[in-house]
XYZ file of C-alpha atoms in Angstrom:
457
model
C 21.531 16.663 -12.804
C 22.557 19.326 -15.325
C 26.184 19.601 -14.346
C 28.103 18.414 -11.343
C 26.865 14.821 -11.189
C 28.246 13.980 -14.620
C 31.527 15.788 -13.947
C 32.007 13.873 -10.701
C 31.272 10.575 -12.421
C 33.961 11.285 -15.023
C 36.411 12.037 -12.226
C 35.485 8.837 -10.412
C 35.747 6.522 -13.415
C 38.401 8.315 -15.456
C 42.186 8.092 -15.366
C 42.743 11.085 -13.107
C 44.245 9.194 -10.176
C 43.212 8.429 -6.646
C 43.292 12.113 -5.618
C 40.671 13.061 -8.212
C 38.464 10.143 -7.197
C 38.697 11.073 -3.544
C 37.869 14.674 -4.406
C 34.843 13.500 -6.410
C 33.486 11.492 -3.470
C 34.102 14.317 -0.994
C 32.450 16.869 -3.292
C 29.421 14.617 -3.807
C 29.173 14.253 -0.040
C 29.212 18.002 0.494
C 26.749 18.751 -2.318
C 24.244 16.290 -0.861
C 24.867 16.742 2.874
C 27.225 19.692 3.344
C 25.331 21.789 5.937
C 24.394 18.692 7.909
C 27.919 17.232 7.893
C 29.442 20.550 8.941
C 26.889 20.666 11.753
C 28.024 17.289 13.073
C 31.736 18.052 12.786
C 31.354 21.545 14.187
C 29.476 20.289 17.235
C 32.285 17.875 17.992
C 35.064 20.385 17.362
C 33.394 23.238 19.227
C 32.754 20.949 22.191
C 36.399 19.904 22.259
C 37.946 23.317 21.603
C 35.519 25.802 23.088
C 33.217 23.794 25.284
C 35.593 23.033 28.121
C 34.844 26.330 29.841
C 31.073 26.122 29.434
C 28.998 24.922 32.324
C 26.957 21.746 31.737
C 23.834 23.901 31.448
C 25.423 26.248 28.891
C 26.694 23.286 26.886
C 23.181 21.822 26.791
C 21.699 25.149 25.661
C 24.336 25.500 22.934
C 23.809 21.989 21.559
C 20.032 22.292 21.693
C 20.039 25.633 19.901
C 22.187 24.115 17.154
C 19.817 21.163 16.887
C 16.707 23.347 16.746
C 18.355 25.640 14.196
C 19.223 22.710 11.996
C 15.789 21.082 12.341
C 13.770 24.242 11.680
C 15.882 25.263 8.686
C 15.646 21.788 7.178
C 11.859 21.595 7.525
C 11.091 25.121 6.306
C 13.548 25.195 3.410
C 12.947 21.527 2.613
C 9.287 22.311 1.985
C 10.025 24.819 -0.800
C 13.190 23.165 -2.083
C 11.404 20.519 -4.168
C 9.090 22.880 -6.111
C 12.011 25.260 -6.608
C 14.159 22.415 -7.937
C 11.357 21.545 -10.368
C 11.297 25.192 -11.464
C 15.039 25.082 -12.141
C 14.617 21.850 -14.090
C 11.946 23.488 -16.238
C 14.232 26.446 -16.929
C 17.053 24.111 -17.942
C 14.750 22.061 -20.147
C 13.528 25.220 -21.912
C 17.116 26.550 -22.154
C 16.196 29.706 -20.230
C 19.615 29.847 -18.612
C 19.492 33.592 -18.003
C 16.644 33.150 -15.504
C 18.444 30.709 -13.190
C 20.653 33.238 -11.390
C 17.859 35.813 -10.860
C 15.756 33.029 -9.364
C 18.544 32.335 -6.872
C 18.815 36.007 -5.933
C 15.053 36.352 -5.346
C 14.790 33.084 -3.411
C 17.770 34.024 -1.248
C 16.356 37.437 -0.401
C 12.838 36.283 0.398
C 13.844 33.229 2.415
C 16.515 35.231 4.207
C 13.952 37.830 5.346
C 11.409 35.209 6.439
C 13.984 33.191 8.370
C 15.302 36.340 10.039
C 11.849 37.099 11.439
C 11.424 33.506 12.636
C 14.875 33.509 14.252
C 14.306 36.757 16.141
C 10.866 35.711 17.435
C 12.174 32.325 18.564
C 15.299 33.781 20.185
C 13.346 36.144 22.413
C 10.722 33.472 23.161
C 13.482 31.181 24.432
C 14.788 33.922 26.696
C 18.120 34.741 25.028
C 19.690 38.153 25.475
C 20.086 40.584 22.582
C 23.549 39.438 21.506
C 22.579 35.775 21.649
C 19.396 36.436 19.636
C 21.481 38.235 17.016
C 24.011 35.439 16.587
C 21.411 32.658 16.763
C 19.343 34.364 14.067
C 22.421 34.838 11.900
C 23.216 31.148 12.300
C 19.656 30.105 11.440
C 19.586 32.273 8.314
C 23.002 31.049 7.160
C 22.116 27.371 7.553
C 18.802 27.951 5.735
C 20.515 29.665 2.810
C 23.097 26.896 2.569
C 20.250 24.382 2.222
C 18.758 26.582 -0.490
C 22.051 26.786 -2.369
C 22.183 22.980 -2.645
C 19.687 23.014 -5.527
C 21.699 25.524 -7.561
C 25.030 23.793 -6.887
C 23.958 20.803 -9.000
C 23.830 23.115 -12.028
C 27.477 24.178 -11.915
C 30.654 22.120 -12.294
C 33.053 23.909 -9.953
C 33.628 20.743 -7.933
C 36.983 21.751 -6.436
C 35.751 25.167 -5.350
C 32.530 23.748 -3.904
C 34.551 21.380 -1.751
C 36.883 24.244 -0.842
C 33.964 26.415 0.300
C 32.848 23.802 2.821
C 36.414 23.211 4.014
C 36.903 26.949 4.536
C 33.610 27.131 6.423
C 34.564 24.327 8.791
C 38.040 25.793 9.271
C 36.457 29.122 10.146
C 34.392 27.446 12.868
C 37.532 25.932 14.386
C 39.631 29.099 14.130
C 36.908 31.401 15.469
C 36.181 29.052 18.367
C 39.844 28.994 19.283
C 40.066 32.804 19.148
C 36.884 33.447 21.132
C 37.544 30.633 23.577
C 35.084 30.384 26.450
C 35.160 34.027 27.480
C 31.658 34.855 26.241
C 29.539 31.914 27.369
C 27.431 30.329 24.630
C 27.809 33.463 22.497
C 31.357 32.409 21.536
C 30.663 28.974 20.058
C 27.389 30.195 18.493
C 29.241 33.072 16.836
C 31.946 30.692 15.619
C 29.437 28.358 14.057
C 27.452 31.242 12.513
C 30.650 32.687 11.028
C 31.553 29.352 9.435
C 28.092 28.790 7.971
C 27.831 32.394 6.797
C 31.200 32.333 5.066
C 30.314 29.005 3.420
C 27.160 30.522 1.961
C 28.984 33.610 0.682
C 31.553 31.442 -1.062
C 28.867 29.193 -2.579
C 26.822 32.208 -3.681
C 29.938 33.628 -5.335
C 30.467 30.376 -7.238
C 26.848 30.331 -8.370
C 27.035 33.976 -9.450
C 30.190 33.440 -11.513
C 29.018 30.209 -13.141
C 25.532 31.285 -14.258
C 24.415 33.762 -16.886
C 23.486 37.324 -15.965
C 20.631 38.689 -18.020
C 17.019 38.555 -16.963
C 15.542 40.865 -14.381
C 14.677 39.481 -10.966
C 11.032 38.469 -10.660
C 8.935 36.536 -8.180
C 8.242 33.821 -10.766
C 10.130 31.199 -8.779
C 7.529 31.372 -6.016
C 4.799 30.652 -8.539
C 6.132 27.099 -8.641
C 4.922 26.634 -5.065
C 1.355 27.253 -6.228
C 1.883 25.299 -9.434
C 3.275 22.210 -7.670
C 1.519 22.004 -4.279
C 2.166 18.252 -4.058
C 5.913 18.832 -4.337
C 5.628 21.341 -1.511
C 3.802 18.725 0.548
C 6.344 16.012 -0.315
C 9.235 18.217 0.770
C 7.526 19.187 4.005
C 6.378 15.656 4.917
C 9.778 14.081 4.303
C 11.728 16.806 6.125
C 9.274 16.902 9.026
C 9.283 13.100 9.107
C 13.009 13.140 9.835
C 12.451 15.262 12.943
C 9.021 14.247 14.215
C 10.367 11.366 16.306
C 12.933 13.647 17.946
C 10.209 16.174 18.753
C 8.095 13.434 20.336
C 11.008 12.337 22.511
C 11.806 15.957 23.431
C 8.319 16.839 24.574
C 7.238 13.563 26.173
C 10.423 12.226 27.757
C 12.957 15.032 27.330
C 14.801 17.381 29.647
C 13.780 21.051 29.843
C 16.809 23.344 29.827
C 15.140 26.707 29.025
C 11.732 28.022 27.956
C 10.738 26.179 24.738
C 14.025 24.231 24.766
C 13.789 20.493 25.383
C 16.238 17.779 24.463
C 16.691 14.049 24.887
C 20.440 13.396 25.130
C 20.266 9.615 24.660
C 17.986 9.572 21.631
C 19.468 12.698 20.015
C 23.044 11.412 20.226
C 22.071 7.996 18.859
C 20.249 9.430 15.839
C 22.851 12.056 14.980
C 25.641 9.489 15.000
C 23.502 7.091 12.945
C 22.937 9.763 10.292
C 26.660 9.842 9.605
C 26.485 6.216 8.450
C 24.291 7.040 5.422
C 26.698 9.508 3.831
C 27.952 6.826 1.342
C 24.438 6.342 -0.081
C 23.908 10.089 -0.457
C 27.214 10.586 -2.269
C 26.962 7.497 -4.474
C 23.369 8.309 -5.402
C 24.569 11.544 -7.017
C 27.435 9.877 -8.881
C 26.246 6.352 -9.653
C 22.469 6.093 -9.718
C 21.081 9.441 -10.785
C 23.592 10.135 -13.573
C 23.413 6.704 -15.230
C 19.692 6.394 -14.651
C 19.109 9.935 -15.906
C 20.769 9.167 -19.221
C 18.502 6.161 -19.808
C 15.535 8.148 -18.573
C 16.169 10.851 -21.183
C 16.487 8.269 -23.959
C 13.233 6.574 -22.969
C 11.205 9.775 -22.991
C 12.935 10.931 -26.176
C 11.734 7.759 -27.888
C 8.202 8.564 -26.713
C 8.187 12.196 -27.819
C 9.855 11.415 -31.162
C 7.250 8.801 -32.086
C 9.600 5.817 -32.192
C 8.168 2.317 -32.876
C 6.671 0.489 -29.915
C 9.495 -2.050 -29.901
C 12.076 0.750 -29.532
C 10.087 2.396 -26.730
C 9.759 -0.882 -24.829
C 13.460 -1.622 -25.294
C 14.420 1.818 -23.957
C 12.126 1.293 -20.961
C 13.698 -2.098 -20.281
C 17.183 -0.558 -20.444
C 16.147 2.231 -18.087
C 14.657 -0.229 -15.613
C 17.780 -2.396 -15.747
C 19.987 0.626 -15.081
C 17.792 1.530 -12.131
C 18.027 -2.015 -10.779
C 21.824 -2.148 -11.146
C 22.223 1.253 -9.493
C 20.001 0.226 -6.598
C 22.020 -2.966 -6.093
C 25.275 -0.964 -6.063
C 23.889 1.408 -3.462
C 22.531 -1.465 -1.361
C 25.906 -3.198 -1.364
C 27.932 -0.179 -0.293
C 25.441 1.334 2.113
C 24.589 -2.091 3.503
C 28.283 -2.682 4.195
C 28.626 0.608 6.091
C 25.453 0.032 8.080
C 26.422 -3.524 9.019
C 29.902 -2.380 10.065
C 28.420 0.425 12.170
C 26.058 -1.995 13.912
C 28.718 -4.669 14.483
C 31.372 -2.261 15.732
C 28.968 -0.012 17.626
C 30.618 -0.686 21.034
C 34.034 0.299 19.712
C 32.660 3.375 17.901
C 30.847 4.628 20.981
C 33.864 3.966 23.200
C 36.131 5.893 20.800
C 33.696 8.823 20.879
C 33.483 8.572 24.676
C 29.723 7.977 24.523
C 27.866 6.165 27.315
C 27.178 2.447 26.910
C 23.485 3.088 27.500
C 22.928 4.325 23.938
C 24.255 1.133 22.290
C 20.869 -0.481 21.621
C 19.284 2.787 20.472
C 22.252 3.594 18.219
C 21.974 0.242 16.471
C 18.254 0.705 15.854
C 18.888 4.244 14.627
C 21.487 2.946 12.140
C 18.886 0.563 10.779
C 16.297 3.342 10.610
C 18.713 5.667 8.810
C 19.412 2.904 6.267
C 15.701 2.629 5.424
C 15.278 6.397 5.461
C 17.959 7.140 2.881
C 16.571 4.526 0.487
C 13.102 5.957 1.043
C 14.454 9.344 -0.060
C 16.051 7.859 -3.181
C 12.845 5.986 -4.072
C 10.789 9.161 -3.641
C 13.179 11.000 -5.959
C 12.797 8.279 -8.603
C 8.998 8.518 -8.291
C 9.301 12.247 -8.886
C 11.434 11.639 -11.983
C 8.358 9.955 -13.469
C 6.138 12.762 -12.139
C 4.335 10.342 -9.822
C 3.777 13.092 -7.295
C 0.759 11.514 -5.625
C 2.602 8.266 -4.893
C 5.633 10.178 -3.630
C 3.414 12.251 -1.349
C 1.733 9.167 0.127
C 5.142 7.621 0.841
C 6.476 10.800 2.488
C 3.275 11.361 4.475
C 3.263 7.758 5.686
C 6.828 8.215 6.944
C 5.820 11.367 8.828
C 2.753 9.780 10.427
C 4.341 6.429 11.225
C 7.542 7.918 12.623
C 5.611 10.252 14.901
C 3.106 7.641 16.050
C 5.626 4.869 16.601
C 7.980 7.251 18.417
C 5.223 7.992 20.914
C 4.570 4.248 21.259
C 8.244 3.483 21.944
C 8.497 6.283 24.501
C 5.588 4.821 26.426
C 6.971 1.272 26.054
C 10.317 2.060 27.653
C 14.014 2.314 26.906
C 14.325 -1.160 25.370
C 12.262 -0.075 22.335
C 13.924 3.310 21.703
C 14.731 3.657 17.990
C 12.562 0.721 16.949
C 9.731 3.023 15.888
C 12.069 4.969 13.602
C 13.330 1.747 11.991
C 9.843 0.304 11.485
C 8.513 3.587 10.079
C 11.377 3.758 7.592
C 10.952 0.136 6.536
C 7.172 0.312 6.030
C 7.361 3.617 4.133
C 10.191 2.321 1.955
C 8.277 -0.895 1.209
C 5.229 1.087 0.138
C 7.263 3.491 -2.013
C 9.186 0.648 -3.683
C 6.035 -1.394 -4.406
C 4.357 1.719 -5.768
C 7.324 2.302 -8.081
C 7.338 -1.322 -9.247
C 3.638 -1.112 -10.083
C 4.212 2.020 -12.172
C 7.281 0.932 -14.159
C 5.478 -1.441 -16.596
C 2.881 1.262 -17.370
C 5.163 4.251 -17.959
C 4.344 4.593 -21.687
C 0.610 4.573 -21.029
C 0.886 6.983 -18.103
C 3.122 9.429 -19.986
C 1.005 9.457 -23.139
C -2.234 9.750 -21.176
C -0.846 12.664 -19.169
C 0.275 14.379 -22.374
C -3.142 13.893 -23.987
C -4.982 15.282 -20.946
C -2.738 18.349 -20.830
C -3.677 19.375 -24.382
């Protein structure tokens, strides 16, 4: 929250015109969901431009490799992203600005090496040839590093250039696909997608390098945060794995095998991926509306605690913070609720426009509902982490992982009519628990904060 969120809010509510407001919303979308959104758009564009010459089997392999790449990168990087973000927040709080860029360099190098090894091992295990292993690994590393860069992008305010980096990346996918065509089998579209993701990361890394101070030497201190905050590591892993556990259950219990270690479930995968696009408004508005306004009140409340203000002032600041949180949540519910309801109501028209089979209609509607609960679960977990309620956040994330996996297996065994219902129920129950846990903690924030401070001395 150190930079771009406040800049985007000024653009959205200032007198800069409709173009600036549109740019603010698009930038917020990319900062929160850039790699994922490019994945969705690239799959569509590559299929249209470069997929016509691929055989049905090659097209399935290409799409499944993209899906696995995206899932594995999200789970592995998502696990370390939360403790690393906490490390960055600590550096900002202590005004150690010269250590932020070295931390990015070290994290990029270490994660890049680890993901390269994973990509190569997986590529050969699947049975790809040397060139396909090379390009698949490059794609996997690029997507992983783009996820990593998301944490550092919130520190800088280069909103126009951030948006431009993602636009250039997507344009590169389209141009490279058109140039390579279908002459090289799945290598062509994989190379196109890897080139777009790789160029996006290079542009984002350049922005981060120019915007942050150069000074301190590179150290491995950023990885100490993983040991210091093991619950944050667990929260990141459980939430990220929870997003994909239901897909994995469908793949390996009711899916179609297309190559060694490659399974997919076309009906369920398509329904969920389309449903994820409906929650983009909540992700973007959370950055601009909720977190910035709530963060300001949050800082004032804890400042009143640390500065020894009278009890009446502390309670008033807490009430103001809670009211801001409530108003922000209502705003998000209204806008995201509108998009979800529209997606459910106009699902037949949307699927017909995308030339999707009618058989996924019921599953798509349930997936839209599940995605709605999931995005508000994420926001609630983030608010719990603002108050350092790591245990409650971990229970909420772990419950989502367990419920989504268990209910997915139950729906698979129950038949097509229940597909997607497990995902929706898991999201709803986990969200209800997280929200009730937050409501129980809000009246006791002063006591909890002061007790934690006393125990740490």
